[in-house]
mmCIF file of N, CA and C in Angstrom:
data_model
loop_
_atom_site.group_PDB
_atom_site.id
_atom_site.type_symbol
_atom_site.label_atom_id
_atom_site.label_comp_id
_atom_site.label_asym_id
_atom_site.label_seq_id
_atom_site.Cartn_x
_atom_site.Cartn_y
_atom_site.Cartn_z
ATOM 1 N N MET A 1 -1.559 -34.338 -16.173
ATOM 2 C CA MET A 1 -2.064 -33.501 -15.049
ATOM 3 C C MET A 1 -0.871 -32.265 -15.733
ATOM 4 N N LYS A 2 -2.117 -31.566 -16.411
ATOM 5 C CA LYS A 2 -1.429 -29.903 -17.024
ATOM 6 C C LYS A 2 -1.381 -28.759 -16.101
ATOM 7 N N ILE A 3 -0.270 -28.357 -16.775
ATOM 8 C CA ILE A 3 0.338 -26.781 -15.032
ATOM 9 C C ILE A 3 0.323 -25.659 -16.128
ATOM 10 N N LEU A 4 -0.011 -24.480 -16.045
ATOM 11 C CA LEU A 4 0.009 -23.582 -16.222
ATOM 12 C C LEU A 4 1.099 -22.863 -15.301
ATOM 13 N N VAL A 5 2.163 -21.957 -15.924
ATOM 14 C CA VAL A 5 2.548 -21.282 -15.578
ATOM 15 C C VAL A 5 2.789 -20.459 -16.277
ATOM 16 N N ILE A 6 2.443 -18.763 -14.879
ATOM 17 C CA ILE A 6 1.877 -17.288 -15.416
ATOM 18 C C ILE A 6 3.181 -16.694 -14.713
ATOM 19 N N ASN A 7 3.955 -15.903 -15.501
ATOM 20 C CA ASN A 7 4.506 -15.222 -14.981
ATOM 21 C C ASN A 7 4.724 -13.639 -15.410
ATOM 22 N N GLY A 8 4.598 -12.942 -14.091
ATOM 23 C CA GLY A 8 4.423 -11.261 -14.626
ATOM 24 C C GLY A 8 5.438 -10.706 -15.422
ATOM 25 N N PRO A 9 5.820 -8.970 -14.752
ATOM 26 C CA PRO A 9 5.862 -8.165 -15.213
ATOM 27 C C PRO A 9 7.140 -8.214 -15.008
ATOM 28 N N ASN A 10 8.271 -7.990 -15.789
ATOM 29 C CA ASN A 10 9.859 -7.687 -15.909
ATOM 30 C C ASN A 10 10.460 -9.855 -15.831
ATOM 31 N N ILE A 11 9.557 -10.568 -15.253
ATOM 32 C CA ILE A 11 10.229 -11.727 -14.843
ATOM 33 C C ILE A 11 11.294 -12.455 -16.447
ATOM 34 N N ASN A 12 10.670 -11.733 -17.786
ATOM 35 C CA ASN A 12 11.162 -11.675 -18.679
ATOM 36 C C ASN A 12 12.628 -11.119 -19.149
ATOM 37 N N MET A 13 13.018 -10.157 -18.153
ATOM 38 C CA MET A 13 14.269 -9.447 -17.379
ATOM 39 C C MET A 13 14.644 -10.037 -16.242
ATOM 40 N N LEU A 14 14.955 -11.290 -16.620
ATOM 41 C CA LEU A 14 15.941 -12.534 -15.693
ATOM 42 C C LEU A 14 17.118 -11.810 -16.422
ATOM 43 N N GLY A 15 18.335 -12.978 -15.435
ATOM 44 C CA GLY A 15 19.473 -12.181 -15.464
ATOM 45 C C GLY A 15 19.971 -10.938 -16.406
ATOM 46 N N ILE A 16 19.227 -10.081 -16.969
ATOM 47 C CA ILE A 16 19.708 -8.647 -16.480
ATOM 48 C C ILE A 16 19.571 -7.867 -15.567
ATOM 49 N N ARG A 17 17.884 -8.063 -15.042
ATOM 50 C CA ARG A 17 17.780 -7.061 -14.296
ATOM 51 C C ARG A 17 18.342 -7.479 -13.039
ATOM 52 N N GLU A 18 18.713 -6.881 -12.158
ATOM 53 C CA GLU A 18 19.032 -6.214 -10.057
ATOM 54 C C GLU A 18 19.074 -8.460 -10.226
ATOM 55 N N LYS A 19 20.831 -8.310 -10.395
ATOM 56 C CA LYS A 19 21.322 -9.810 -10.426
ATOM 57 C C LYS A 19 21.861 -9.346 -9.030
ATOM 58 N N ASN A 20 21.617 -8.867 -8.016
ATOM 59 C CA ASN A 20 21.905 -9.394 -6.423
ATOM 60 C C ASN A 20 20.531 -9.944 -6.105
ATOM 61 N N ILE A 21 19.233 -9.721 -6.725
ATOM 62 C CA ILE A 21 18.073 -10.356 -5.914
ATOM 63 C C ILE A 21 17.627 -11.094 -6.789
ATOM 64 N N TYR A 22 17.952 -11.215 -7.843
ATOM 65 C CA TYR A 22 16.850 -12.536 -8.682
ATOM 66 C C TYR A 22 18.382 -13.288 -9.961
ATOM 67 N N GLY A 23 19.427 -13.188 -9.732
ATOM 68 C CA GLY A 23 20.721 -14.150 -9.861
ATOM 69 C C GLY A 23 20.994 -13.850 -11.228
ATOM 70 N N ASP A 24 22.300 -14.815 -11.551
ATOM 71 C CA ASP A 24 22.552 -15.014 -12.977
ATOM 72 C C ASP A 24 21.143 -15.349 -14.517
ATOM 73 N N ASN A 25 21.094 -16.432 -13.825
ATOM 74 C CA ASN A 25 20.325 -17.181 -15.108
ATOM 75 C C ASN A 25 18.865 -16.219 -15.154
ATOM 76 N N ASP A 26 18.490 -16.348 -16.581
ATOM 77 C CA ASP A 26 17.834 -15.602 -17.532
ATOM 78 C C ASP A 26 16.387 -16.040 -17.757
ATOM 79 N N TYR A 27 15.642 -15.884 -18.121
ATOM 80 C CA TYR A 27 14.178 -16.476 -18.393
ATOM 81 C C TYR A 27 13.883 -17.838 -19.048
ATOM 82 N N ASN A 28 15.210 -18.019 -20.092
ATOM 83 C CA ASN A 28 14.489 -19.268 -20.402
ATOM 84 C C ASN A 28 14.858 -20.254 -20.223
ATOM 85 N N SER A 29 15.665 -20.102 -19.418
ATOM 86 C CA SER A 29 16.977 -21.063 -18.204
ATOM 87 C C SER A 29 15.949 -21.678 -17.108
ATOM 88 N N LEU A 30 14.466 -20.833 -16.611
ATOM 89 C CA LEU A 30 14.409 -20.792 -15.604
ATOM 90 C C LEU A 30 13.010 -22.149 -16.834
ATOM 91 N N CYS A 31 12.262 -21.539 -17.274
ATOM 92 C CA CYS A 31 11.137 -22.378 -18.076
ATOM 93 C C CYS A 31 11.650 -23.605 -17.922
ATOM 94 N N GLU A 32 13.212 -23.699 -19.204
ATOM 95 C CA GLU A 32 13.957 -25.248 -19.394
ATOM 96 C C GLU A 32 13.693 -26.229 -17.810
ATOM 97 N N MET A 33 14.163 -25.603 -16.582
ATOM 98 C CA MET A 33 14.057 -26.198 -15.798
ATOM 99 C C MET A 33 12.750 -26.080 -14.929
ATOM 100 N N ILE A 34 11.626 -26.227 -15.022
ATOM 101 C CA ILE A 34 10.709 -26.388 -14.573
ATOM 102 C C ILE A 34 10.503 -27.465 -15.408
ATOM 103 N N ARG A 35 10.471 -26.797 -17.878
ATOM 104 C CA ARG A 35 10.320 -28.397 -18.530
ATOM 105 C C ARG A 35 10.614 -29.840 -18.054
ATOM 106 N N LYS A 36 12.070 -29.363 -18.090
ATOM 107 C CA LYS A 36 12.317 -30.756 -17.530
ATOM 108 C C LYS A 36 12.387 -31.666 -15.513
ATOM 109 N N GLU A 37 12.383 -30.832 -15.177
ATOM 110 C CA GLU A 37 11.421 -31.742 -14.029
ATOM 111 C C GLU A 37 10.426 -31.850 -14.284
ATOM 112 N N ALA A 38 9.359 -31.279 -15.013
ATOM 113 C CA ALA A 38 8.550 -31.545 -15.319
ATOM 114 C C ALA A 38 7.757 -32.940 -16.177
ATOM 115 N N HIS A 39 8.490 -33.249 -16.874
ATOM 116 C CA HIS A 39 8.652 -34.356 -18.167
ATOM 117 C C HIS A 39 9.447 -34.910 -16.799
ATOM 118 N N LYS A 40 10.426 -35.700 -16.005
ATOM 119 C CA LYS A 40 10.587 -36.275 -14.388
ATOM 120 C C LYS A 40 8.980 -36.736 -14.101
ATOM 121 N N LEU A 41 8.325 -36.041 -13.520
ATOM 122 C CA LEU A 41 6.833 -35.835 -12.872
ATOM 123 C C LEU A 41 5.666 -36.509 -13.723
ATOM 124 N N GLY A 42 6.197 -36.491 -14.997
ATOM 125 C CA GLY A 42 5.042 -36.656 -15.626
ATOM 126 C C GLY A 42 4.008 -36.512 -16.362
ATOM 127 N N CYS A 43 4.174 -34.369 -16.104
ATOM 128 C CA CYS A 43 2.887 -34.047 -15.753
ATOM 129 C C CYS A 43 3.176 -32.821 -17.202
ATOM 130 N N LYS A 44 2.986 -32.146 -17.943
ATOM 131 C CA LYS A 44 2.721 -30.929 -19.112
ATOM 132 C C LYS A 44 3.121 -30.027 -18.715
ATOM 133 N N VAL A 45 4.168 -29.229 -18.700
ATOM 134 C CA VAL A 45 3.676 -27.742 -18.222
ATOM 135 C C VAL A 45 3.626 -26.329 -19.888
ATOM 136 N N ASP A 46 3.057 -25.357 -19.740
ATOM 137 C CA ASP A 46 3.044 -24.062 -20.745
ATOM 138 C C ASP A 46 3.360 -23.116 -19.918
ATOM 139 N N PHE A 47 3.942 -22.355 -20.430
ATOM 140 C CA PHE A 47 3.967 -20.635 -19.728
ATOM 141 C C PHE A 47 3.930 -19.601 -20.805
ATOM 142 N N PHE A 48 2.937 -18.611 -19.960
ATOM 143 C CA PHE A 48 3.131 -17.519 -20.255
ATOM 144 C C PHE A 48 3.677 -16.342 -18.804
ATOM 145 N N GLN A 49 3.826 -15.650 -19.991
ATOM 146 C CA GLN A 49 4.597 -14.455 -19.588
ATOM 147 C C GLN A 49 4.460 -12.895 -19.911
ATOM 148 N N SER A 50 3.947 -12.130 -19.304
ATOM 149 C CA SER A 50 2.956 -10.728 -20.125
ATOM 150 C C SER A 50 3.896 -9.290 -18.538
ATOM 151 N N ASN A 51 3.635 -8.254 -19.338
ATOM 152 C CA ASN A 51 3.598 -7.264 -18.369
ATOM 153 C C ASN A 51 2.928 -6.208 -18.818
ATOM 154 N N ILE A 52 1.502 -6.825 -19.112
ATOM 155 C CA ILE A 52 -0.275 -6.341 -18.927
ATOM 156 C C ILE A 52 -1.143 -6.937 -18.084
ATOM 157 N N GLU A 53 -1.856 -6.737 -17.416
ATOM 158 C CA GLU A 53 -2.725 -6.758 -16.014
ATOM 159 C C GLU A 53 -3.293 -7.487 -16.868
ATOM 160 N N GLY A 54 -4.515 -7.146 -17.843
ATOM 161 C CA GLY A 54 -5.305 -7.735 -18.215
ATOM 162 C C GLY A 54 -4.901 -8.856 -19.404
ATOM 163 N N GLU A 55 -4.144 -8.981 -19.738
ATOM 164 C CA GLU A 55 -3.416 -10.444 -20.518
ATOM 165 C C GLU A 55 -3.249 -11.314 -19.781
ATOM 166 N N ILE A 56 -2.644 -11.553 -18.442
ATOM 167 C CA ILE A 56 -3.183 -12.298 -17.106
ATOM 168 C C ILE A 56 -3.853 -12.725 -16.742
ATOM 169 N N ILE A 57 -4.873 -11.780 -16.240
ATOM 170 C CA ILE A 57 -6.344 -12.231 -16.506
ATOM 171 C C ILE A 57 -7.045 -13.420 -17.118
ATOM 172 N N THR A 58 -6.230 -12.371 -18.619
ATOM 173 C CA THR A 58 -7.206 -13.070 -19.706
ATOM 174 C C THR A 58 -6.993 -14.556 -19.267
ATOM 175 N N GLU A 59 -5.948 -14.695 -19.133
ATOM 176 C CA GLU A 59 -4.758 -16.034 -19.301
ATOM 177 C C GLU A 59 -5.187 -16.493 -18.170
ATOM 178 N N ILE A 60 -5.385 -16.414 -17.215
ATOM 179 C CA ILE A 60 -6.340 -17.341 -15.928
ATOM 180 C C ILE A 60 -7.533 -17.769 -16.078
ATOM 181 N N GLN A 61 -8.650 -16.932 -16.862
ATOM 182 C CA GLN A 61 -9.840 -17.187 -17.141
ATOM 183 C C GLN A 61 -9.779 -18.042 -18.158
ATOM 184 N N LYS A 62 -8.967 -18.375 -19.470
ATOM 185 C CA LYS A 62 -8.643 -19.569 -19.444
ATOM 186 C C LYS A 62 -8.288 -20.887 -19.366
ATOM 187 N N THR A 63 -8.484 -21.273 -18.223
ATOM 188 C CA THR A 63 -7.420 -22.581 -17.467
ATOM 189 C C THR A 63 -8.445 -23.160 -17.554
ATOM 190 N N ILE A 64 -9.535 -22.628 -16.916
ATOM 191 C CA ILE A 64 -10.925 -23.769 -17.029
ATOM 192 C C ILE A 64 -11.296 -24.934 -17.790
ATOM 193 N N GLY A 65 -11.250 -25.945 -17.612
ATOM 194 C CA GLY A 65 -11.304 -27.368 -18.170
ATOM 195 C C GLY A 65 -9.950 -27.367 -19.063
ATOM 196 N N VAL A 66 -9.114 -26.908 -19.007
ATOM 197 C CA VAL A 66 -8.162 -27.166 -19.566
ATOM 198 C C VAL A 66 -6.663 -27.456 -18.521
ATOM 199 N N TYR A 67 -6.584 -26.323 -17.553
ATOM 200 C CA TYR A 67 -5.024 -27.087 -16.710
ATOM 201 C C TYR A 67 -5.917 -27.575 -15.561
ATOM 202 N N ASP A 68 -5.301 -28.479 -14.684
ATOM 203 C CA ASP A 68 -5.289 -28.773 -13.265
ATOM 204 C C ASP A 68 -4.659 -27.669 -12.453
ATOM 205 N N GLY A 69 -4.106 -26.934 -12.114
ATOM 206 C CA GLY A 69 -3.104 -26.101 -11.035
ATOM 207 C C GLY A 69 -2.604 -25.151 -12.695
ATOM 208 N N ILE A 70 -2.068 -23.711 -11.335
ATOM 209 C CA ILE A 70 -1.610 -22.477 -11.991
ATOM 210 C C ILE A 70 -0.585 -22.576 -11.255
ATOM 211 N N ILE A 71 0.775 -21.888 -11.853
ATOM 212 C CA ILE A 71 1.641 -21.327 -10.536
ATOM 213 C C ILE A 71 2.252 -20.345 -11.512
ATOM 214 N N ILE A 72 1.547 -18.924 -10.520
ATOM 215 C CA ILE A 72 1.633 -18.067 -10.697
ATOM 216 C C ILE A 72 2.878 -17.267 -10.291
ATOM 217 N N ASN A 73 3.649 -16.281 -10.989
ATOM 218 C CA ASN A 73 4.721 -14.984 -9.770
ATOM 219 C C ASN A 73 3.596 -13.836 -11.245
ATOM 220 N N PRO A 74 2.632 -13.158 -9.633
ATOM 221 C CA PRO A 74 2.373 -11.879 -10.534
ATOM 222 C C PRO A 74 3.397 -10.801 -10.971
ATOM 223 N N ALA A 75 4.735 -11.232 -9.805
ATOM 224 C CA ALA A 75 5.750 -10.168 -9.884
ATOM 225 C C ALA A 75 5.096 -8.721 -8.825
ATOM 226 N N ALA A 76 5.117 -7.390 -10.077
ATOM 227 C CA ALA A 76 4.807 -6.046 -9.336
ATOM 228 C C ALA A 76 3.745 -5.741 -8.787
ATOM 229 N N TYR A 77 2.273 -6.978 -9.888
ATOM 230 C CA TYR A 77 0.666 -6.878 -9.076
ATOM 231 C C TYR A 77 0.238 -7.631 -8.551
ATOM 232 N N THR A 78 1.732 -8.606 -7.634
ATOM 233 C CA THR A 78 1.493 -9.561 -6.198
ATOM 234 C C THR A 78 0.562 -8.313 -5.405
ATOM 235 N N HIS A 79 1.540 -7.090 -5.350
ATOM 236 C CA HIS A 79 1.610 -5.441 -3.911
ATOM 237 C C HIS A 79 -0.206 -4.961 -4.419
ATOM 238 N N TYR A 80 -0.907 -5.425 -5.434
ATOM 239 C CA TYR A 80 -1.958 -4.590 -5.659
ATOM 240 C C TYR A 80 -3.133 -4.693 -6.989
ATOM 241 N N SER A 81 -3.180 -5.929 -7.509
ATOM 242 C CA SER A 81 -4.002 -6.340 -8.385
ATOM 243 C C SER A 81 -4.829 -7.050 -7.983
ATOM 244 N N ILE A 82 -5.957 -6.306 -7.529
ATOM 245 C CA ILE A 82 -7.298 -6.839 -7.007
ATOM 246 C C ILE A 82 -8.041 -7.537 -8.512
ATOM 247 N N GLY A 83 -7.745 -7.587 -9.518
ATOM 248 C CA GLY A 83 -7.801 -8.032 -10.797
ATOM 249 C C GLY A 83 -7.660 -9.026 -10.855
ATOM 250 N N ILE A 84 -6.158 -9.526 -10.768
ATOM 251 C CA ILE A 84 -5.341 -10.396 -10.825
ATOM 252 C C ILE A 84 -5.972 -11.686 -9.555
ATOM 253 N N LEU A 85 -6.144 -11.220 -8.358
ATOM 254 C CA LEU A 85 -6.322 -11.899 -7.355
ATOM 255 C C LEU A 85 -8.392 -12.760 -7.703
ATOM 256 N N ASP A 86 -9.421 -11.949 -8.610
ATOM 257 C CA ASP A 86 -10.668 -12.071 -8.654
ATOM 258 C C ASP A 86 -10.516 -12.733 -9.575
ATOM 259 N N ALA A 87 -9.256 -13.255 -10.375
ATOM 260 C CA ALA A 87 -9.347 -13.474 -11.591
ATOM 261 C C ALA A 87 -8.859 -15.572 -11.066
ATOM 262 N N LEU A 88 -7.754 -15.105 -10.301
ATOM 263 C CA LEU A 88 -7.949 -15.883 -9.753
ATOM 264 C C LEU A 88 -8.649 -17.182 -8.497
ATOM 265 N N LYS A 89 -9.567 -16.470 -7.601
ATOM 266 C CA LYS A 89 -10.761 -16.582 -7.046
ATOM 267 C C LYS A 89 -11.840 -17.113 -7.993
ATOM 268 N N SER A 90 -12.669 -16.967 -9.302
ATOM 269 C CA SER A 90 -13.209 -16.872 -10.551
ATOM 270 C C SER A 90 -12.749 -18.276 -10.985
ATOM 271 N N VAL A 91 -11.808 -18.839 -11.066
ATOM 272 C CA VAL A 91 -11.640 -20.415 -11.905
ATOM 273 C C VAL A 91 -10.985 -21.267 -10.771
ATOM 274 N N ASP A 92 -11.594 -22.157 -10.615
ATOM 275 C CA ASP A 92 -11.641 -23.873 -10.070
ATOM 276 C C ASP A 92 -10.703 -24.619 -10.381
ATOM 277 N N VAL A 93 -9.428 -23.722 -10.275
ATOM 278 C CA VAL A 93 -8.693 -24.307 -10.349
ATOM 279 C C VAL A 93 -6.887 -24.106 -9.573
ATOM 280 N N PRO A 94 -6.226 -24.710 -8.900
ATOM 281 C CA PRO A 94 -6.099 -24.615 -8.028
ATOM 282 C C PRO A 94 -4.592 -23.740 -7.989
ATOM 283 N N ALA A 95 -4.164 -22.637 -7.733
ATOM 284 C CA ALA A 95 -2.606 -22.347 -7.768
ATOM 285 C C ALA A 95 -1.862 -22.286 -6.509
ATOM 286 N N ILE A 96 -0.742 -21.855 -6.980
ATOM 287 C CA ILE A 96 0.362 -21.709 -5.790
ATOM 288 C C ILE A 96 1.194 -20.334 -7.071
ATOM 289 N N GLU A 97 1.014 -19.641 -5.587
ATOM 290 C CA GLU A 97 2.043 -18.183 -5.849
ATOM 291 C C GLU A 97 4.122 -18.690 -5.801
ATOM 292 N N VAL A 98 4.039 -17.869 -6.354
ATOM 293 C CA VAL A 98 5.589 -18.122 -6.159
ATOM 294 C C VAL A 98 6.652 -16.751 -6.648
ATOM 295 N N HIS A 99 7.551 -16.620 -5.910
ATOM 296 C CA HIS A 99 8.211 -15.438 -5.973
ATOM 297 C C HIS A 99 10.012 -15.426 -5.587
ATOM 298 N N ILE A 100 10.591 -15.530 -6.006
ATOM 299 C CA ILE A 100 11.926 -15.308 -6.333
ATOM 300 C C ILE A 100 12.206 -14.685 -5.136
ATOM 301 N N SER A 101 12.564 -13.718 -4.620
ATOM 302 C CA SER A 101 13.034 -13.527 -3.972
ATOM 303 C C SER A 101 11.842 -13.273 -2.790
ATOM 304 N N ASN A 102 12.145 -13.359 -1.412
ATOM 305 C CA ASN A 102 11.465 -12.993 -0.241
ATOM 306 C C ASN A 102 11.226 -12.237 -0.182
ATOM 307 N N ILE A 103 9.971 -12.594 -0.704
ATOM 308 C CA ILE A 103 9.032 -10.265 -0.740
ATOM 309 C C ILE A 103 8.791 -9.961 1.018
ATOM 310 N N HIS A 104 9.704 -11.097 1.621
ATOM 311 C CA HIS A 104 9.202 -10.879 3.488
ATOM 312 C C HIS A 104 10.419 -10.022 3.840
ATOM 313 N N LYS A 105 11.611 -10.325 3.122
ATOM 314 C CA LYS A 105 12.939 -9.301 3.532
ATOM 315 C C LYS A 105 12.682 -8.042 2.770
ATOM 316 N N ARG A 106 12.054 -7.457 1.759
ATOM 317 C CA ARG A 106 12.472 -6.724 0.715
ATOM 318 C C ARG A 106 11.798 -5.153 1.429
ATOM 319 N N GLU A 107 11.334 -4.683 0.442
ATOM 320 C CA GLU A 107 10.973 -2.995 1.187
ATOM 321 C C GLU A 107 9.091 -2.837 1.363
ATOM 322 N N ASP A 108 8.750 -2.278 2.140
ATOM 323 C CA ASP A 108 7.789 -2.898 3.503
ATOM 324 C C ASP A 108 6.340 -2.952 2.402
ATOM 325 N N PHE A 109 6.287 -2.270 0.797
ATOM 326 C CA PHE A 109 5.634 -2.028 -0.177
ATOM 327 C C PHE A 109 5.436 -3.370 -0.559
ATOM 328 N N ARG A 110 6.030 -4.308 -0.450
ATOM 329 C CA ARG A 110 6.273 -6.630 -1.379
ATOM 330 C C ARG A 110 5.888 -6.456 -0.276
ATOM 331 N N LYS A 111 6.746 -6.489 1.138
ATOM 332 C CA LYS A 111 5.750 -7.557 1.737
ATOM 333 C C LYS A 111 4.071 -8.142 1.684
ATOM 334 N N LYS A 112 3.214 -7.044 1.421
ATOM 335 C CA LYS A 112 1.797 -7.564 1.521
ATOM 336 C C LYS A 112 1.260 -8.018 -0.169
ATOM 337 N N SER A 113 0.794 -9.049 -0.400
ATOM 338 C CA SER A 113 -0.199 -9.923 -0.985
ATOM 339 C C SER A 113 -1.057 -10.396 -1.550
ATOM 340 N N VAL A 114 -1.601 -8.817 -2.185
ATOM 341 C CA VAL A 114 -3.225 -9.328 -2.232
ATOM 342 C C VAL A 114 -3.444 -10.777 -3.533
ATOM 343 N N THR A 115 -2.624 -11.427 -4.097
ATOM 344 C CA THR A 115 -2.895 -12.102 -4.933
ATOM 345 C C THR A 115 -2.973 -13.479 -4.008
ATOM 346 N N ALA A 116 -2.114 -13.797 -3.176
ATOM 347 C CA ALA A 116 -2.085 -15.045 -2.121
ATOM 348 C C ALA A 116 -3.101 -15.392 -1.921
ATOM 349 N N GLU A 117 -3.785 -14.284 -1.518
ATOM 350 C CA GLU A 117 -5.444 -14.804 -1.303
ATOM 351 C C GLU A 117 -6.326 -15.932 -2.435
ATOM 352 N N GLY A 118 -6.012 -15.519 -3.019
ATOM 353 C CA GLY A 118 -6.451 -16.439 -4.342
ATOM 354 C C GLY A 118 -5.812 -17.564 -4.682
ATOM 355 N N CYS A 119 -4.854 -18.007 -3.587
ATOM 356 C CA CYS A 119 -3.913 -18.726 -4.157
ATOM 357 C C CYS A 119 -4.155 -19.629 -2.778
ATOM 358 N N VAL A 120 -3.563 -21.541 -3.539
ATOM 359 C CA VAL A 120 -3.615 -22.510 -2.119
ATOM 360 C C VAL A 120 -2.347 -22.103 -1.141
ATOM 361 N N GLY A 121 -1.046 -22.096 -2.203
ATOM 362 C CA GLY A 121 -0.188 -21.377 -0.951
ATOM 363 C C GLY A 121 0.650 -20.188 -1.803
ATOM 364 N N GLN A 122 2.107 -20.201 -1.093
ATOM 365 C CA GLN A 122 2.437 -19.491 -1.582
ATOM 366 C C GLN A 122 3.948 -19.927 -0.715
ATOM 367 N N ILE A 123 5.265 -19.711 -2.132
ATOM 368 C CA ILE A 123 6.758 -20.009 -1.893
ATOM 369 C C ILE A 123 7.006 -18.604 -1.946
ATOM 370 N N SER A 124 7.885 -18.165 -1.509
ATOM 371 C CA SER A 124 9.449 -16.851 -1.866
ATOM 372 C C SER A 124 10.180 -17.334 -0.788
ATOM 373 N N GLY A 125 11.466 -16.632 -1.784
ATOM 374 C CA GLY A 125 12.426 -16.493 -1.328
ATOM 375 C C GLY A 125 13.652 -17.371 -1.642
ATOM 376 N N LEU A 126 13.252 -18.628 -2.387
ATOM 377 C CA LEU A 126 14.378 -19.733 -2.582
ATOM 378 C C LEU A 126 14.374 -19.915 -3.781
ATOM 379 N N GLY A 127 14.338 -18.566 -4.650
ATOM 380 C CA GLY A 127 15.264 -18.664 -6.244
ATOM 381 C C GLY A 127 13.963 -19.640 -7.336
ATOM 382 N N PHE A 128 14.817 -19.707 -8.533
ATOM 383 C CA PHE A 128 14.162 -20.705 -9.700
ATOM 384 C C PHE A 128 13.176 -21.854 -8.783
ATOM 385 N N TYR A 129 14.389 -22.290 -7.670
ATOM 386 C CA TYR A 129 13.870 -23.444 -7.190
ATOM 387 C C TYR A 129 12.544 -23.634 -6.714
ATOM 388 N N GLY A 130 11.865 -22.584 -6.169
ATOM 389 C CA GLY A 130 10.064 -22.580 -6.024
ATOM 390 C C GLY A 130 9.851 -22.459 -7.013
ATOM 391 N N TYR A 131 9.271 -22.355 -7.924
ATOM 392 C CA TYR A 131 8.834 -22.931 -8.612
ATOM 393 C C TYR A 131 8.403 -24.805 -9.273
ATOM 394 N N ILE A 132 9.392 -24.895 -8.482
ATOM 395 C CA ILE A 132 9.600 -26.950 -8.746
ATOM 396 C C ILE A 132 9.061 -27.309 -7.197
ATOM 397 N N LEU A 133 9.399 -26.472 -6.035
ATOM 398 C CA LEU A 133 8.302 -26.238 -5.112
ATOM 399 C C LEU A 133 7.063 -27.038 -5.864
ATOM 400 N N ALA A 134 6.293 -25.588 -5.735
ATOM 401 C CA ALA A 134 5.134 -25.437 -6.970
ATOM 402 C C ALA A 134 5.000 -25.975 -7.591
ATOM 403 N N LEU A 135 5.228 -26.874 -8.479
ATOM 404 C CA LEU A 135 4.470 -27.715 -9.305
ATOM 405 C C LEU A 135 4.984 -28.905 -8.561
ATOM 406 N N ARG A 136 5.584 -29.474 -7.266
ATOM 407 C CA ARG A 136 5.071 -30.774 -6.884
ATOM 408 C C ARG A 136 4.007 -30.642 -6.244
ATOM 409 N N GLY A 137 3.627 -29.162 -5.459
ATOM 410 C CA GLY A 137 2.491 -28.896 -4.622
ATOM 411 C C GLY A 137 1.406 -28.605 -5.067
ATOM 412 N N LEU A 138 1.214 -29.243 -6.734
ATOM 413 C CA LEU A 138 0.469 -28.737 -7.363
ATOM 414 C C LEU A 138 0.203 -31.044 -7.327
ATOM 415 N N ILE A 139 1.418 -30.845 -8.129
ATOM 416 C CA ILE A 139 1.100 -32.796 -8.102
ATOM 417 C C ILE A 139 0.243 -32.964 -6.735
ATOM 418 N N ASN A 140 1.278 -32.617 -5.746
ATOM 419 C CA ASN A 140 0.484 -33.082 -4.674
ATOM 420 C C ASN A 140 -0.524 -33.413 -4.140
ATOM 421 N N LEU A 141 -1.362 -32.202 -4.731
ATOM 422 C CA LEU A 141 -2.506 -31.830 -4.091
ATOM 423 C C LEU A 141 -3.799 -32.534 -4.576
ATOM 424 N N LYS A 142 -3.386 -33.538 -5.945
ATOM 425 C CA LYS A 142 -4.337 -34.508 -7.206
ATOM 426 C C LYS A 142 -4.572 -35.766 -6.087
#
C-alpha cells in the first residue's frame, strides 16, 4: 500500500509557530514518526508540503493510479478551498483529513471544513498521533 501525506500552509513551521497549539516538535519529526509507523505496518509513504493552493491541487491530481490513499492536512485551506475539495472528489483515492489541533474548539471560522466533504473521514485534535490514526484508517479501508 502506498500513501501520500499532504500538508498545507505553515505546517512546515511546526515547532516554531504557536507552540501552545501545535507543540514543540517540528515538521521533520512529524514525517519521521509517520514513516516509522508506515514501515511497521508494511506500507510506503511519501510526503508533500506546500504553502500554495494550486500545488496542493496538482499533487492530489497526480495520485491517480499511483497512491492507494491520501492523508491531508489542508491547514488554512480547510476552511475555504473549493479547489482542494474538487480535487479530492475528482480522484478515486480515499483521503482522510487530519488536523493537529481540535478545529472545533478554536475560532468560529476554523470550525467549518469545506474540504472534509471530499474525504472518507476527519481526525482532529489528537496532535501528531492523528496522522498515525489516519494511516491505520486507510490501511483498514483496503
